[in-house]
């Protein structure tokens, strides 16, 4: 991300909700509750605060509306907490994607 920023390249958060796997994370859920938002909203806001474009995929109109309602700021300490979460090890059926498999 630093290299992209230094070169004027805007990065996209590919699947900012990690194909739903991030929604299963207890820390994400607890942090979202602290801001009175849904975990998906916290994930989208997190990437926006990192300076990235976040494009969550959903066909559900209510989820689309909720995902766009990110008018809050995650504190520096909570950003640090989220940055240091244990990496997701299994993305289920999506684990074959290179971005998730580490290949």
Coordinates of N, CA, C and O in Angstrom, one line a residue:
X1 N 0.8 -1.2 0.0 CA 0.0 0.0 0.0 C 0.9 1.3 0.0 O 0.5 2.2 -0.7
X2 N 2.0 1.2 0.7 CA 2.9 2.4 0.8 C 3.4 2.7 -0.6 O 3.4 3.8 -1.0
X3 N 3.9 1.6 -1.3 CA 4.4 1.8 -2.6 C 3.4 2.4 -3.6 O 3.7 3.3 -4.3
X4 N 2.2 1.9 -3.5 CA 1.1 2.5 -4.4 C 0.9 3.9 -4.0 O 0.8 4.8 -4.9
X5 N 0.8 4.3 -2.8 CA 0.5 5.7 -2.3 C 1.6 6.6 -2.8 O 1.4 7.7 -3.3
X6 N 2.9 6.1 -2.7 CA 4.0 6.9 -3.2 C 4.0 7.2 -4.7 O 4.6 8.1 -5.1
X7 N 3.3 6.3 -5.4 CA 3.3 6.4 -6.9 C 1.9 6.8 -7.4 O 1.7 6.7 -8.6
X8 N 1.1 7.4 -6.5 CA -0.2 7.9 -6.9 C -1.2 6.8 -7.4 O -2.1 7.1 -8.2
X9 N -1.0 5.6 -6.9 CA -1.9 4.5 -7.3 C -2.9 4.2 -6.2 O -2.5 4.0 -5.1
X10 N -4.2 4.2 -6.6 CA -5.2 3.9 -5.6 C -5.5 2.4 -5.6 O -5.8 1.8 -6.6
X11 N -5.4 1.8 -4.4 CA -5.6 0.4 -4.3 C -7.0 0.1 -4.0 O -7.7 0.9 -3.3
X12 N -7.5 -1.0 -4.5 CA -8.8 -1.5 -4.2 C -8.8 -2.6 -3.2 O -7.9 -3.5 -3.3
X13 N -9.6 -2.6 -2.2 CA -9.7 -3.7 -1.2 C -10.6 -4.8 -1.9 O -11.8 -4.6 -2.0
X14 N -9.9 -5.8 -2.3 CA -10.6 -6.9 -3.0 C -11.3 -7.7 -1.9 O -10.8 -8.2 -0.9
X15 N -12.6 -7.7 -2.0 CA -13.5 -8.4 -1.1 C -13.3 -7.9 0.3 O -12.8 -8.7 1.2
X16 N -13.6 -6.7 0.6 CA -13.3 -6.1 2.0 C -14.0 -6.9 3.1 O -13.6 -6.7 4.3
X17 N -15.0 -7.7 2.8 CA -15.6 -8.5 3.8 C -15.2 -9.9 3.8 O -15.7 -10.8 4.5
X18 N -14.2 -10.2 2.9 CA -13.5 -11.5 2.8 C -14.5 -12.6 2.5 O -14.5 -13.7 3.2
X19 N -15.4 -12.4 1.6 CA -16.4 -13.3 1.2 C -17.2 -13.8 2.4 O -17.6 -15.0 2.5
X20 N -17.4 -12.9 3.4 CA -18.2 -13.2 4.6 C -17.4 -13.7 5.7 O -17.9 -13.8 6.8
X21 N -16.2 -14.1 5.5 CA -15.4 -14.7 6.6 C -15.1 -13.7 7.7 O -15.0 -14.0 8.9
X22 N -14.9 -12.4 7.3 CA -14.6 -11.4 8.3 C -15.8 -11.2 9.3 O -15.6 -10.8 10.4
X23 N -17.0 -11.5 8.8 CA -18.2 -11.4 9.6 C -18.3 -12.4 10.7 O -19.0 -12.2 11.7
X24 N -17.4 -13.4 10.7 CA -17.4 -14.5 11.7 C -16.4 -14.2 12.8 O -16.3 -14.9 13.8
X25 N -15.6 -13.1 12.6 CA -14.6 -12.7 13.6 C -15.1 -12.0 14.8 O -15.7 -11.0 14.7
X26 N -14.8 -12.6 16.0 CA -15.3 -12.0 17.2 C -14.8 -10.6 17.5 O -15.6 -9.7 17.9
X27 N -13.6 -10.3 17.2 CA -13.0 -9.0 17.4 C -13.7 -8.0 16.5 O -14.0 -6.9 16.9
X28 N -13.9 -8.3 15.3 CA -14.6 -7.4 14.3 C -16.0 -7.1 14.8 O -16.4 -6.0 14.8
X29 N -16.7 -8.2 15.2 CA -18.0 -8.0 15.7 C -18.1 -7.1 17.0 O -18.9 -6.2 17.1
X30 N -17.2 -7.3 17.9 CA -17.1 -6.5 19.1 C -16.8 -5.1 18.8 O -17.3 -4.1 19.4
X31 N -15.8 -4.9 17.9 CA -15.4 -3.5 17.5 C -16.6 -2.8 16.8 O -16.8 -1.6 17.0
X32 N -17.3 -3.5 15.9 CA -18.4 -2.9 15.2 C -19.5 -2.5 16.2 O -20.0 -1.4 16.1
X33 N -19.8 -3.3 17.2 CA -20.8 -3.0 18.2 C -20.4 -1.7 19.0 O -21.2 -0.9 19.3
X34 N -19.1 -1.6 19.2 CA -18.6 -0.4 19.9 C -19.0 0.9 19.2 O -19.2 2.0 19.8
X35 N -19.1 0.8 17.8 CA -19.4 2.0 17.0 C -20.9 2.0 16.6 O -21.3 2.8 15.8
X36 N -21.6 1.0 17.1 CA -23.0 0.8 16.8 C -23.3 0.6 15.3 O -24.2 1.3 14.7
X37 N -22.4 -0.2 14.6 CA -22.5 -0.5 13.2 C -22.4 -2.0 13.0 O -22.1 -2.7 13.9
X38 N -22.7 -2.4 11.8 CA -22.6 -3.8 11.5 C -21.2 -4.1 11.2 O -20.4 -3.3 10.7
X39 N -20.7 -5.4 11.4 CA -19.4 -5.8 11.1 C -19.0 -5.4 9.6 O -17.8 -5.0 9.3
X40 N -19.9 -5.6 8.7 CA -19.6 -5.3 7.3 C -19.3 -3.8 7.1 O -18.3 -3.4 6.4
X41 N -20.0 -3.0 7.8 CA -19.7 -1.5 7.7 C -18.3 -1.2 8.3 O -17.6 -0.4 7.8
X42 N -18.0 -1.9 9.4 CA -16.7 -1.7 10.0 C -15.6 -2.0 9.0 O -14.6 -1.3 8.8
X43 N -15.8 -3.2 8.3 CA -14.8 -3.6 7.3 C -14.6 -2.6 6.2 O -13.5 -2.3 5.8
X44 N -15.7 -2.1 5.7 CA -15.7 -1.1 4.6 C -15.0 0.2 5.1 O -14.1 0.7 4.4
X45 N -15.4 0.6 6.3 CA -14.8 1.9 6.8 C -13.3 1.7 7.1 O -12.5 2.6 6.8
X46 N -12.9 0.5 7.5 CA -11.5 0.2 7.8 C -10.6 0.4 6.5 O -9.6 1.1 6.6
X47 N -11.1 -0.1 5.4 CA -10.3 0.0 4.2 C -10.3 1.5 3.7 O -9.3 2.0 3.1
X48 N -11.5 2.2 3.9 CA -11.5 3.6 3.5 C -10.5 4.4 4.3 O -9.8 5.2 3.7
X49 N -10.4 4.1 5.6 CA -9.4 4.8 6.4 C -8.0 4.5 6.1 O -7.1 5.3 6.3
X50 N -7.8 3.3 5.5 CA -6.4 3.0 5.0 C -6.1 3.7 3.7 O -5.0 3.6 3.2
X51 N -7.1 4.4 3.1 CA -6.9 5.1 1.9 C -7.2 4.3 0.6 O -6.7 4.6 -0.5
X52 N -7.9 3.2 0.8 CA -8.2 2.3 -0.3 C -9.7 2.5 -0.8 O -10.5 3.1 -0.1
X53 N -9.9 2.0 -1.9 CA -11.3 1.9 -2.4 C -11.9 0.6 -2.0 O -11.2 -0.5 -2.1
X54 N -13.0 0.6 -1.4 CA -13.7 -0.6 -0.9 C -15.0 -0.9 -1.7 O -15.8 0.0 -1.7
X55 N -15.0 -2.0 -2.4 CA -16.2 -2.3 -3.2 C -16.8 -3.7 -2.8 O -16.5 -4.7 -3.4
X56 N -17.6 -3.7 -1.7 CA -18.1 -4.9 -1.3 C -19.2 -5.4 -2.3 O -19.9 -4.6 -2.9
X57 N -19.3 -6.7 -2.5 CA -20.2 -7.3 -3.5 C -21.4 -7.8 -2.7 O -21.3 -8.5 -1.7
X58 N -22.6 -7.4 -3.2 CA -23.8 -7.9 -2.7 C -24.9 -7.7 -3.7 O -24.9 -6.7 -4.4
X59 N -25.9 -8.6 -3.7 CA -27.1 -8.4 -4.6 C -28.3 -7.9 -3.7 O -29.3 -7.6 -4.3
X60 N -28.1 -7.8 -2.4 CA -29.1 -7.5 -1.5 C -29.2 -5.9 -1.4 O -28.2 -5.3 -0.9
X61 N -30.3 -5.3 -1.8 CA -30.4 -3.8 -1.7 C -30.2 -3.3 -0.3 O -29.6 -2.2 -0.1
X62 N -30.6 -4.0 0.8 CA -30.4 -3.5 2.1 C -29.0 -3.6 2.5 O -28.5 -2.7 3.2
X63 N -28.3 -4.6 2.1 CA -26.8 -4.7 2.4 C -26.1 -3.6 1.6 O -25.2 -3.0 2.2
X64 N -26.5 -3.3 0.4 CA -25.9 -2.2 -0.4 C -26.0 -0.9 0.4 O -25.0 -0.1 0.5
X65 N -27.2 -0.6 0.9 CA -27.4 0.6 1.6 C -26.6 0.7 2.9 O -26.0 1.7 3.2
X66 N -26.6 -0.4 3.6 CA -25.9 -0.5 4.9 C -24.4 -0.4 4.6 O -23.7 0.4 5.4
X67 N -23.9 -1.0 3.6 CA -22.4 -1.0 3.3 C -22.0 0.4 2.9 O -20.8 0.8 3.1
X68 N -22.9 1.2 2.4 CA -22.5 2.6 2.0 C -22.7 3.6 3.2 O -22.2 4.7 3.1
X69 N -23.3 3.2 4.3 CA -23.5 4.0 5.4 C -22.3 3.9 6.4 O -22.4 3.2 7.4
X70 N -21.2 4.5 6.1 CA -20.0 4.4 6.8 C -19.5 5.8 7.3 O -18.3 6.0 7.3
X71 N -20.4 6.6 7.7 CA -20.1 8.0 8.2 C -19.7 8.0 9.6 O -20.4 8.5 10.5
X72 N -18.6 7.3 9.9 CA -18.1 7.3 11.3 C -16.6 7.1 11.1 O -16.1 6.8 10.0
X73 N -15.8 7.3 12.2 CA -14.4 7.2 12.2 C -13.9 6.2 13.2 O -14.3 6.2 14.3
X74 N -13.1 5.3 12.7 CA -12.5 4.2 13.6 C -11.3 4.9 14.3 O -10.4 5.5 13.6
X75 N -11.2 4.8 15.6 CA -10.1 5.4 16.3 C -8.8 4.8 15.9 O -8.7 3.6 15.4
X76 N -7.7 5.5 16.2 CA -6.4 5.0 15.9 C -6.1 3.7 16.6 O -5.5 2.8 16.0
X77 N -6.5 3.6 17.8 CA -6.2 2.4 18.6 C -7.0 1.2 18.0 O -6.5 0.1 18.0
X78 N -8.3 1.4 17.6 CA -9.0 0.3 17.0 C -8.5 0.0 15.6 O -8.5 -1.2 15.2
X79 N -8.0 1.0 14.9 CA -7.4 0.7 13.6 C -6.2 -0.2 13.8 O -6.0 -1.2 13.1
X80 N -5.4 0.1 14.8 CA -4.2 -0.8 15.1 C -4.6 -2.2 15.5 O -4.0 -3.2 15.1
X81 N -5.7 -2.3 16.3 CA -6.2 -3.6 16.6 C -6.6 -4.4 15.4 O -6.3 -5.5 15.2
X82 N -7.3 -3.7 14.5 CA -7.8 -4.4 13.3 C -6.6 -4.7 12.3 O -6.6 -5.8 11.7
X83 N -5.6 -3.9 12.3 CA -4.5 -4.1 11.4 C -3.7 -5.4 11.9 O -3.0 -6.0 11.1
X84 N -3.8 -5.7 13.2 CA -3.0 -6.8 13.7 C -3.8 -8.0 14.0 O -3.4 -8.9 14.7
X85 N -5.0 -8.1 13.5 CA -5.8 -9.3 13.7 C -5.1 -10.5 13.0 O -4.4 -10.4 12.0
X86 N -5.4 -11.7 13.6 CA -4.8 -12.9 13.0 C -5.4 -13.0 11.6 O -6.6 -12.8 11.4
X87 N -4.6 -13.4 10.7 CA -5.0 -13.6 9.3 C -6.0 -14.7 9.2 O -5.9 -15.7 9.9
X88 N -7.0 -14.6 8.3 CA -8.0 -15.6 8.1 C -7.3 -16.8 7.4 O -6.6 -16.6 6.4
X89 N -7.4 -18.0 7.9 CA -6.7 -19.1 7.3 C -7.5 -19.9 6.3 O -6.9 -20.6 5.5
X90 N -8.8 -19.8 6.4 CA -9.7 -20.6 5.5 C -10.8 -19.8 5.0 O -11.6 -19.3 5.7
X91 N -10.9 -19.6 3.7 CA -11.9 -18.8 3.0 C -13.0 -19.8 2.4 O -13.7 -19.4 1.5
X92 N -13.0 -21.0 2.9 CA -14.0 -22.0 2.4 C -13.9 -22.2 0.9 O -12.8 -22.3 0.4
X93 N -15.0 -22.1 0.2 CA -15.0 -22.3 -1.2 C -14.2 -21.3 -2.0 O -13.9 -21.5 -3.2
X94 N -13.9 -20.2 -1.4 CA -13.1 -19.1 -2.1 C -11.6 -19.2 -1.9 O -10.8 -18.4 -2.4
X95 N -11.2 -20.2 -1.1 CA -9.8 -20.4 -0.8 C -8.9 -20.6 -2.0 O -7.7 -20.4 -2.0
X96 N -9.5 -21.0 -3.2 CA -8.7 -21.3 -4.4 C -8.2 -20.0 -5.0 O -7.3 -20.0 -5.9
X97 N -8.9 -18.8 -4.7 CA -8.4 -17.6 -5.3 C -7.0 -17.2 -4.9 O -6.7 -17.3 -3.7
X98 N -6.2 -16.8 -5.8 CA -4.8 -16.5 -5.4 C -4.7 -15.5 -4.3 O -3.8 -15.6 -3.4
X99 N -5.6 -14.5 -4.2 CA -5.5 -13.5 -3.2 C -5.7 -14.1 -1.8 O -5.2 -13.6 -0.8
X100 N -6.5 -15.1 -1.7 CA -6.8 -15.8 -0.5 C -5.8 -16.9 -0.2 O -5.6 -17.3 1.0
X101 N -5.4 -17.6 -1.2 CA -4.5 -18.8 -1.0 C -3.1 -18.5 -0.7 O -2.3 -19.3 -0.3
X102 N -2.7 -17.2 -1.0 CA -1.3 -16.8 -0.7 C -0.4 -17.2 -1.9 O 0.8 -17.1 -1.8
X103 N -1.0 -17.7 -3.0 CA -0.2 -18.1 -4.1 C 0.1 -17.0 -5.1 O -0.7 -16.1 -5.2

